[in-house]
Amino acid sequence: MANEPSLDGVLAKEYKTIEAMVAIYCKAHHSSQPCEECQQFLAFAHKKLVRCPYGEDKPTCAKCPIHCYKPDMRAKAKTIMRFAGPRMLIHHPVMAIRHLLAERRPVPAKPPKGASARHKAQSNSAD
């Protein structure tokens, strides 16, 4: 995560939601919080959000036509979200409702080239 640009706007909210879900999952399933395995998952999720070709127009991962997670990480994400999703309404109701509303938005057309946060950060540093 150190070399990746920071997230802004929709992507930052998405990361905070993932972070909250991982915290709920890890607290229930692992002895320490956050454990090494969950920290690695969060670093992977951050990297994928930074590099998401949709950028700020990103749909929720479940509806996205581009599956950028590795199969093992995708399975881990499903496990975490299936467990933590219903519990988010209790622990983080605003985040949960925001995520549910985001799932109802239509998937945007193919993303334009250079829309990811990573590409934007690279073009800003070149200026």
CSV table of N, CA and C in Angstrom, one decimal:
chain,number,residue,atom,x,y,z
A,1,MET,N,0.8,-1.2,0.0
A,1,MET,CA,0.0,0.0,0.0
A,1,MET,C,0.9,1.3,0.0
A,2,ALA,N,2.1,1.2,0.4
A,2,ALA,CA,3.0,2.3,0.5
A,2,ALA,C,3.2,3.0,-0.8
A,3,ASN,N,3.3,2.3,-1.9
A,3,ASN,CA,3.6,2.8,-3.2
A,3,ASN,C,2.4,3.2,-3.9
A,4,GLU,N,1.2,2.8,-3.5
A,4,GLU,CA,-0.1,3.1,-4.1
A,4,GLU,C,-0.6,4.5,-3.7
A,5,PRO,N,-1.2,5.2,-4.7
A,5,PRO,CA,-1.8,6.5,-4.3
A,5,PRO,C,-3.0,6.3,-3.3
A,6,SER,N,-3.3,7.3,-2.6
A,6,SER,CA,-4.4,7.3,-1.7
A,6,SER,C,-5.8,7.3,-2.5
A,7,LEU,N,-6.8,6.8,-1.8
A,7,LEU,CA,-8.1,6.8,-2.4
A,7,LEU,C,-8.9,8.0,-2.0
A,8,ASP,N,-9.7,8.5,-3.0
A,8,ASP,CA,-10.6,9.6,-2.7
A,8,ASP,C,-12.0,9.3,-3.1
A,9,GLY,N,-13.0,10.1,-2.6
A,9,GLY,CA,-14.4,9.9,-3.0
A,9,GLY,C,-15.0,8.6,-2.8
A,10,VAL,N,-15.6,8.1,-3.9
A,10,VAL,CA,-16.3,6.8,-3.9
A,10,VAL,C,-15.4,5.7,-3.5
A,11,LEU,N,-14.2,5.7,-4.0
A,11,LEU,CA,-13.3,4.6,-3.7
A,11,LEU,C,-12.8,4.6,-2.3
A,12,ALA,N,-12.7,5.7,-1.7
A,12,ALA,CA,-12.3,5.8,-0.2
A,12,ALA,C,-13.5,5.2,0.6
A,13,LYS,N,-14.7,5.6,0.2
A,13,LYS,CA,-15.9,5.0,1.0
A,13,LYS,C,-16.0,3.5,0.8
A,14,GLU,N,-15.7,3.1,-0.4
A,14,GLU,CA,-15.7,1.6,-0.7
A,14,GLU,C,-14.7,0.9,0.2
A,15,TYR,N,-13.5,1.5,0.3
A,15,TYR,CA,-12.4,0.9,1.1
A,15,TYR,C,-12.8,0.9,2.6
A,16,LYS,N,-13.4,2.0,3.1
A,16,LYS,CA,-13.8,2.0,4.5
A,16,LYS,C,-14.9,1.0,4.8
A,17,THR,N,-15.7,0.7,3.8
A,17,THR,CA,-16.8,-0.3,4.0
A,17,THR,C,-16.1,-1.7,4.1
A,18,ILE,N,-15.2,-2.0,3.2
A,18,ILE,CA,-14.4,-3.2,3.2
A,18,ILE,C,-13.7,-3.4,4.5
A,19,GLU,N,-13.1,-2.3,4.9
A,19,GLU,CA,-12.3,-2.3,6.2
A,19,GLU,C,-13.2,-2.7,7.4
A,20,ALA,N,-14.4,-2.1,7.4
A,20,ALA,CA,-15.4,-2.3,8.5
A,20,ALA,C,-15.8,-3.8,8.4
A,21,MET,N,-16.1,-4.3,7.3
A,21,MET,CA,-16.5,-5.7,7.1
A,21,MET,C,-15.4,-6.7,7.6
A,22,VAL,N,-14.2,-6.4,7.2
A,22,VAL,CA,-13.1,-7.2,7.6
A,22,VAL,C,-12.9,-7.2,9.2
A,23,ALA,N,-13.1,-6.0,9.8
A,23,ALA,CA,-13.0,-5.9,11.2
A,23,ALA,C,-14.0,-6.7,11.9
A,24,ILE,N,-15.3,-6.7,11.4
A,24,ILE,CA,-16.3,-7.5,12.0
A,24,ILE,C,-16.0,-9.0,11.8
A,25,TYR,N,-15.6,-9.4,10.6
A,25,TYR,CA,-15.2,-10.8,10.4
A,25,TYR,C,-14.1,-11.3,11.2
A,26,CYS,N,-13.0,-10.5,11.2
A,26,CYS,CA,-11.8,-10.9,12.0
A,26,CYS,C,-12.0,-11.0,13.5
A,27,LYS,N,-12.8,-10.1,14.0
A,27,LYS,CA,-13.1,-10.1,15.4
A,27,LYS,C,-13.9,-11.4,15.8
A,28,ALA,N,-14.7,-11.9,14.9
A,28,ALA,CA,-15.5,-13.1,15.2
A,28,ALA,C,-14.8,-14.4,14.9
A,29,HIS,N,-13.8,-14.3,14.0
A,29,HIS,CA,-13.1,-15.6,13.6
A,29,HIS,C,-11.7,-15.8,14.0
A,30,HIS,N,-11.0,-14.7,14.3
A,30,HIS,CA,-9.6,-14.8,14.6
A,30,HIS,C,-9.3,-14.3,16.0
A,31,SER,N,-8.2,-14.7,16.6
A,31,SER,CA,-7.9,-14.3,18.0
A,31,SER,C,-7.4,-12.9,18.1
A,32,SER,N,-6.7,-12.4,17.1
A,32,SER,CA,-6.2,-11.0,17.1
A,32,SER,C,-7.0,-10.2,16.1
A,33,GLN,N,-7.0,-8.9,16.3
A,33,GLN,CA,-7.7,-8.0,15.3
A,33,GLN,C,-6.9,-6.8,15.1
A,34,PRO,N,-6.5,-6.5,13.9
A,34,PRO,CA,-6.7,-7.3,12.7
A,34,PRO,C,-5.5,-8.3,12.6
A,35,CYS,N,-5.8,-9.5,12.2
A,35,CYS,CA,-4.8,-10.5,12.1
A,35,CYS,C,-4.0,-10.3,10.8
A,36,GLU,N,-2.9,-11.0,10.6
A,36,GLU,CA,-2.0,-10.9,9.5
A,36,GLU,C,-2.8,-11.2,8.2
A,37,GLU,N,-3.6,-12.3,8.2
A,37,GLU,CA,-4.3,-12.7,7.0
A,37,GLU,C,-5.3,-11.6,6.6
A,38,CYS,N,-6.0,-11.0,7.5
A,38,CYS,CA,-6.9,-10.0,7.2
A,38,CYS,C,-6.2,-8.7,6.7
A,39,GLN,N,-5.1,-8.4,7.3
A,39,GLN,CA,-4.3,-7.3,6.8
A,39,GLN,C,-3.8,-7.5,5.4
A,40,GLN,N,-3.4,-8.7,5.1
A,40,GLN,CA,-3.0,-9.0,3.7
A,40,GLN,C,-4.2,-8.8,2.7
A,41,PHE,N,-5.4,-9.2,3.2
A,41,PHE,CA,-6.6,-9.1,2.3
A,41,PHE,C,-6.9,-7.6,2.1
A,42,LEU,N,-6.8,-6.8,3.2
A,42,LEU,CA,-7.1,-5.4,3.1
A,42,LEU,C,-6.1,-4.7,2.1
A,43,ALA,N,-4.8,-5.1,2.2
A,43,ALA,CA,-3.8,-4.5,1.3
A,43,ALA,C,-4.1,-4.9,-0.1
A,44,PHE,N,-4.5,-6.1,-0.4
A,44,PHE,CA,-4.9,-6.5,-1.7
A,44,PHE,C,-6.1,-5.8,-2.2
A,45,ALA,N,-7.1,-5.6,-1.3
A,45,ALA,CA,-8.3,-4.9,-1.7
A,45,ALA,C,-8.0,-3.4,-2.0
A,46,HIS,N,-7.1,-2.8,-1.3
A,46,HIS,CA,-6.7,-1.4,-1.5
A,46,HIS,C,-6.1,-1.3,-2.9
A,47,LYS,N,-5.1,-2.2,-3.1
A,47,LYS,CA,-4.4,-2.2,-4.4
A,47,LYS,C,-5.4,-2.3,-5.6
A,48,LYS,N,-6.4,-3.2,-5.5
A,48,LYS,CA,-7.4,-3.4,-6.5
A,48,LYS,C,-8.3,-2.2,-6.7
A,49,LEU,N,-8.6,-1.5,-5.6
A,49,LEU,CA,-9.5,-0.3,-5.7
A,49,LEU,C,-8.7,0.8,-6.4
A,50,VAL,N,-7.4,0.9,-6.0
A,50,VAL,CA,-6.6,2.0,-6.7
A,50,VAL,C,-6.5,1.7,-8.2
A,51,ARG,N,-6.4,0.5,-8.5
A,51,ARG,CA,-6.2,0.1,-9.9
A,51,ARG,C,-7.5,-0.2,-10.7
A,52,CYS,N,-8.6,0.0,-10.1
A,52,CYS,CA,-9.9,-0.3,-10.7
A,52,CYS,C,-10.0,0.6,-12.0
A,53,PRO,N,-10.3,-0.1,-13.1
A,53,PRO,CA,-10.4,0.7,-14.4
A,53,PRO,C,-11.6,1.6,-14.4
A,54,TYR,N,-12.6,1.4,-13.6
A,54,TYR,CA,-13.7,2.2,-13.6
A,54,TYR,C,-13.5,3.5,-12.8
A,55,GLY,N,-12.5,3.6,-11.9
A,55,GLY,CA,-12.2,4.8,-11.2
A,55,GLY,C,-13.4,5.1,-10.3
A,56,GLU,N,-13.8,6.4,-10.3
A,56,GLU,CA,-14.9,6.9,-9.5
A,56,GLU,C,-16.2,6.4,-9.9
A,57,ASP,N,-16.3,5.8,-11.1
A,57,ASP,CA,-17.6,5.3,-11.6
A,57,ASP,C,-17.7,3.8,-11.2
A,58,LYS,N,-16.9,3.3,-10.3
A,58,LYS,CA,-16.8,1.9,-10.0
A,58,LYS,C,-18.2,1.4,-9.5
A,59,PRO,N,-18.6,0.3,-10.1
A,59,PRO,CA,-19.8,-0.4,-9.6
A,59,PRO,C,-19.4,-1.3,-8.4
A,60,THR,N,-20.3,-1.9,-7.7
A,60,THR,CA,-19.9,-2.8,-6.6
A,60,THR,C,-19.3,-4.0,-7.2
A,61,CYS,N,-18.4,-4.6,-6.5
A,61,CYS,CA,-17.7,-5.7,-7.1
A,61,CYS,C,-18.6,-6.9,-7.5
A,62,ALA,N,-19.7,-7.1,-6.8
A,62,ALA,CA,-20.6,-8.2,-7.2
A,62,ALA,C,-21.2,-8.0,-8.5
A,63,LYS,N,-21.4,-6.7,-9.0
A,63,LYS,CA,-22.0,-6.4,-10.3
A,63,LYS,C,-21.0,-6.1,-11.3
A,64,CYS,N,-19.8,-6.0,-11.0
A,64,CYS,CA,-18.7,-5.6,-12.0
A,64,CYS,C,-18.5,-6.7,-13.0
A,65,PRO,N,-18.4,-6.3,-14.3
A,65,PRO,CA,-18.1,-7.2,-15.4
A,65,PRO,C,-16.7,-7.6,-15.4
A,66,ILE,N,-15.8,-6.8,-14.8
A,66,ILE,CA,-14.4,-7.1,-14.8
A,66,ILE,C,-14.0,-7.7,-13.4
A,67,HIS,N,-13.7,-8.9,-13.4
A,67,HIS,CA,-13.3,-9.6,-12.1
A,67,HIS,C,-11.8,-9.5,-11.9
A,68,CYS,N,-11.4,-8.5,-11.1
A,68,CYS,CA,-10.0,-8.3,-11.0
A,68,CYS,C,-9.3,-9.1,-9.8
A,69,TYR,N,-10.2,-9.6,-8.9
A,69,TYR,CA,-9.6,-10.3,-7.7
A,69,TYR,C,-9.2,-11.7,-8.2
A,70,LYS,N,-8.1,-12.2,-7.6
A,70,LYS,CA,-7.6,-13.5,-7.9
A,70,LYS,C,-8.7,-14.5,-7.3
A,71,PRO,N,-8.8,-15.7,-7.8
A,71,PRO,CA,-9.9,-16.6,-7.3
A,71,PRO,C,-9.9,-16.8,-5.8
A,72,ASP,N,-8.7,-17.0,-5.2
A,72,ASP,CA,-8.6,-17.2,-3.8
A,72,ASP,C,-9.0,-16.0,-3.0
A,73,MET,N,-8.7,-14.8,-3.5
A,73,MET,CA,-9.0,-13.6,-2.8
A,73,MET,C,-10.5,-13.3,-3.0
A,74,ARG,N,-11.0,-13.6,-4.2
A,74,ARG,CA,-12.4,-13.4,-4.4
A,74,ARG,C,-13.3,-14.3,-3.5
A,75,ALA,N,-12.9,-15.5,-3.3
A,75,ALA,CA,-13.5,-16.4,-2.4
A,75,ALA,C,-13.5,-15.9,-1.0
A,76,LYS,N,-12.3,-15.3,-0.6
A,76,LYS,CA,-12.1,-14.7,0.7
A,76,LYS,C,-13.1,-13.6,0.9
A,77,ALA,N,-13.2,-12.7,-0.1
A,77,ALA,CA,-14.1,-11.6,-0.1
A,77,ALA,C,-15.5,-12.0,0.1
A,78,LYS,N,-15.9,-13.0,-0.6
A,78,LYS,CA,-17.3,-13.5,-0.5
A,78,LYS,C,-17.6,-14.0,0.9
A,79,THR,N,-16.6,-14.8,1.4
A,79,THR,CA,-16.8,-15.3,2.8
A,79,THR,C,-16.9,-14.1,3.8
A,80,ILE,N,-16.1,-13.2,3.7
A,80,ILE,CA,-16.1,-12.0,4.6
A,80,ILE,C,-17.4,-11.3,4.5
A,81,MET,N,-17.8,-11.0,3.2
A,81,MET,CA,-19.0,-10.2,3.0
A,81,MET,C,-20.3,-10.9,3.4
A,82,ARG,N,-20.3,-12.2,3.1
A,82,ARG,CA,-21.5,-13.0,3.5
A,82,ARG,C,-21.7,-13.0,5.1
A,83,PHE,N,-20.6,-13.1,5.8
A,83,PHE,CA,-20.6,-13.0,7.2
A,83,PHE,C,-20.9,-11.6,7.8
A,84,ALA,N,-20.1,-10.7,7.3
A,84,ALA,CA,-20.2,-9.3,7.8
A,84,ALA,C,-21.4,-8.5,7.3
A,85,GLY,N,-21.8,-8.8,6.1
A,85,GLY,CA,-22.9,-8.0,5.5
A,85,GLY,C,-24.1,-7.7,6.3
A,86,PRO,N,-24.7,-8.8,6.8
A,86,PRO,CA,-25.9,-8.6,7.6
A,86,PRO,C,-25.6,-7.9,9.0
A,87,ARG,N,-24.4,-8.1,9.5
A,87,ARG,CA,-24.0,-7.5,10.8
A,87,ARG,C,-23.6,-6.0,10.6
A,88,MET,N,-23.4,-5.6,9.3
A,88,MET,CA,-23.1,-4.2,9.1
A,88,MET,C,-24.3,-3.3,9.4
A,89,LEU,N,-25.5,-3.8,9.3
A,89,LEU,CA,-26.7,-3.0,9.6
A,89,LEU,C,-26.7,-2.6,11.1
A,90,ILE,N,-26.1,-3.5,11.9
A,90,ILE,CA,-26.0,-3.2,13.4
A,90,ILE,C,-24.8,-2.3,13.7
A,91,HIS,N,-23.7,-2.6,13.2
A,91,HIS,CA,-22.4,-2.0,13.5
A,91,HIS,C,-22.2,-0.7,12.8
A,92,HIS,N,-22.5,-0.6,11.5
A,92,HIS,CA,-22.3,0.5,10.6
A,92,HIS,C,-23.5,0.7,9.7
A,93,PRO,N,-24.6,1.1,10.2
A,93,PRO,CA,-25.9,1.2,9.4
A,93,PRO,C,-25.7,2.1,8.2
A,94,VAL,N,-25.1,3.3,8.3
A,94,VAL,CA,-25.0,4.2,7.2
A,94,VAL,C,-24.2,3.6,6.1
A,95,MET,N,-23.0,3.0,6.4
A,95,MET,CA,-22.2,2.3,5.4
A,95,MET,C,-23.0,1.2,4.7
A,96,ALA,N,-23.7,0.4,5.5
A,96,ALA,CA,-24.5,-0.7,4.9
A,96,ALA,C,-25.5,-0.2,3.9
A,97,ILE,N,-26.3,0.8,4.3
A,97,ILE,CA,-27.3,1.3,3.4
A,97,ILE,C,-26.7,1.9,2.2
A,98,ARG,N,-25.6,2.7,2.4
A,98,ARG,CA,-24.9,3.2,1.2
A,98,ARG,C,-24.5,2.2,0.2
A,99,HIS,N,-24.0,1.0,0.8
A,99,HIS,CA,-23.5,0.0,-0.1
A,99,HIS,C,-24.7,-0.7,-0.8
A,100,LEU,N,-25.8,-0.9,-0.1
A,100,LEU,CA,-27.0,-1.5,-0.7
A,100,LEU,C,-27.5,-0.6,-1.8
A,101,LEU,N,-27.5,0.7,-1.6
A,101,LEU,CA,-28.0,1.6,-2.7
A,101,LEU,C,-27.0,1.6,-3.9
A,102,ALA,N,-25.7,1.5,-3.6
A,102,ALA,CA,-24.7,1.4,-4.7
A,102,ALA,C,-25.0,0.2,-5.5
A,103,GLU,N,-25.4,-0.9,-4.9
A,103,GLU,CA,-25.6,-2.2,-5.7
A,103,GLU,C,-26.8,-2.0,-6.6
A,104,ARG,N,-27.7,-1.0,-6.4
A,104,ARG,CA,-28.9,-0.8,-7.2
A,104,ARG,C,-28.6,0.0,-8.4
A,105,ARG,N,-27.4,0.8,-8.4
A,105,ARG,CA,-27.1,1.6,-9.5
A,105,ARG,C,-26.7,0.7,-10.7
A,106,PRO,N,-27.0,1.2,-11.9
A,106,PRO,CA,-26.6,0.4,-13.1
A,106,PRO,C,-25.1,0.4,-13.3
A,107,VAL,N,-24.6,-0.6,-13.9
A,107,VAL,CA,-23.2,-0.7,-14.2
A,107,VAL,C,-22.9,0.2,-15.4
A,108,PRO,N,-21.9,1.1,-15.2
A,108,PRO,CA,-21.5,2.0,-16.3
A,108,PRO,C,-20.9,1.2,-17.5
A,109,ALA,N,-20.9,1.9,-18.6
A,109,ALA,CA,-20.3,1.3,-19.8
A,109,ALA,C,-18.8,1.1,-19.6
A,110,LYS,N,-18.2,0.5,-20.6
A,110,LYS,CA,-16.8,0.2,-20.5
A,110,LYS,C,-16.0,1.5,-20.0
A,111,PRO,N,-15.1,1.3,-19.0
A,111,PRO,CA,-14.4,2.5,-18.5
A,111,PRO,C,-13.5,3.1,-19.5
A,112,PRO,N,-13.4,4.4,-19.5
A,112,PRO,CA,-12.4,5.1,-20.4
A,112,PRO,C,-11.0,4.8,-19.9
A,113,LYS,N,-10.1,4.8,-20.9
A,113,LYS,CA,-8.7,4.5,-20.5
A,113,LYS,C,-8.1,5.6,-19.6
A,114,GLY,N,-7.4,5.1,-18.6
A,114,GLY,CA,-6.8,6.0,-17.6
A,114,GLY,C,-7.7,6.6,-16.5
A,115,ALA,N,-8.9,5.9,-16.3
A,115,ALA,CA,-9.8,6.3,-15.3
A,115,ALA,C,-9.5,5.9,-13.8
A,116,SER,N,-8.6,5.0,-13.7
A,116,SER,CA,-8.2,4.5,-12.3
A,116,SER,C,-7.5,5.5,-11.5
A,117,ALA,N,-7.6,5.4,-10.2
A,117,ALA,CA,-6.9,6.3,-9.3
A,117,ALA,C,-5.4,6.3,-9.5
A,118,ARG,N,-4.9,5.1,-9.9
A,118,ARG,CA,-3.5,5.0,-10.1
A,118,ARG,C,-3.0,5.8,-11.4
A,119,HIS,N,-3.8,5.7,-12.4
A,119,HIS,CA,-3.5,6.5,-13.6
A,119,HIS,C,-3.6,8.0,-13.4
A,120,LYS,N,-4.6,8.4,-12.6
A,120,LYS,CA,-4.8,9.8,-12.4
A,120,LYS,C,-3.6,10.3,-11.5
A,121,ALA,N,-3.2,9.5,-10.6
A,121,ALA,CA,-2.0,10.0,-9.7
A,121,ALA,C,-0.7,10.1,-10.6
A,122,GLN,N,-0.6,9.1,-11.5
A,122,GLN,CA,0.6,9.1,-12.4
A,122,GLN,C,0.6,10.4,-13.3
A,123,SER,N,-0.6,10.7,-13.8
A,123,SER,CA,-0.7,11.8,-14.7
A,123,SER,C,-0.5,13.2,-14.0
A,124,ASN,N,-1.0,13.2,-12.7
A,124,ASN,CA,-0.8,14.4,-11.9
A,124,ASN,C,0.7,14.6,-11.5
A,125,SER,N,1.4,13.5,-11.3
A,125,SER,CA,2.8,13.6,-10.9
A,125,SER,C,3.7,14.0,-12.1
A,126,ALA,N,3.2,13.7,-13.3
A,126,ALA,CA,3.9,14.1,-14.5
A,126,ALA,C,3.8,15.5,-14.9
A,127,ASP,N,2.7,16.2,-14.4
A,127,ASP,CA,2.5,17.6,-14.7
A,127,ASP,C,3.5,18.5,-14.0
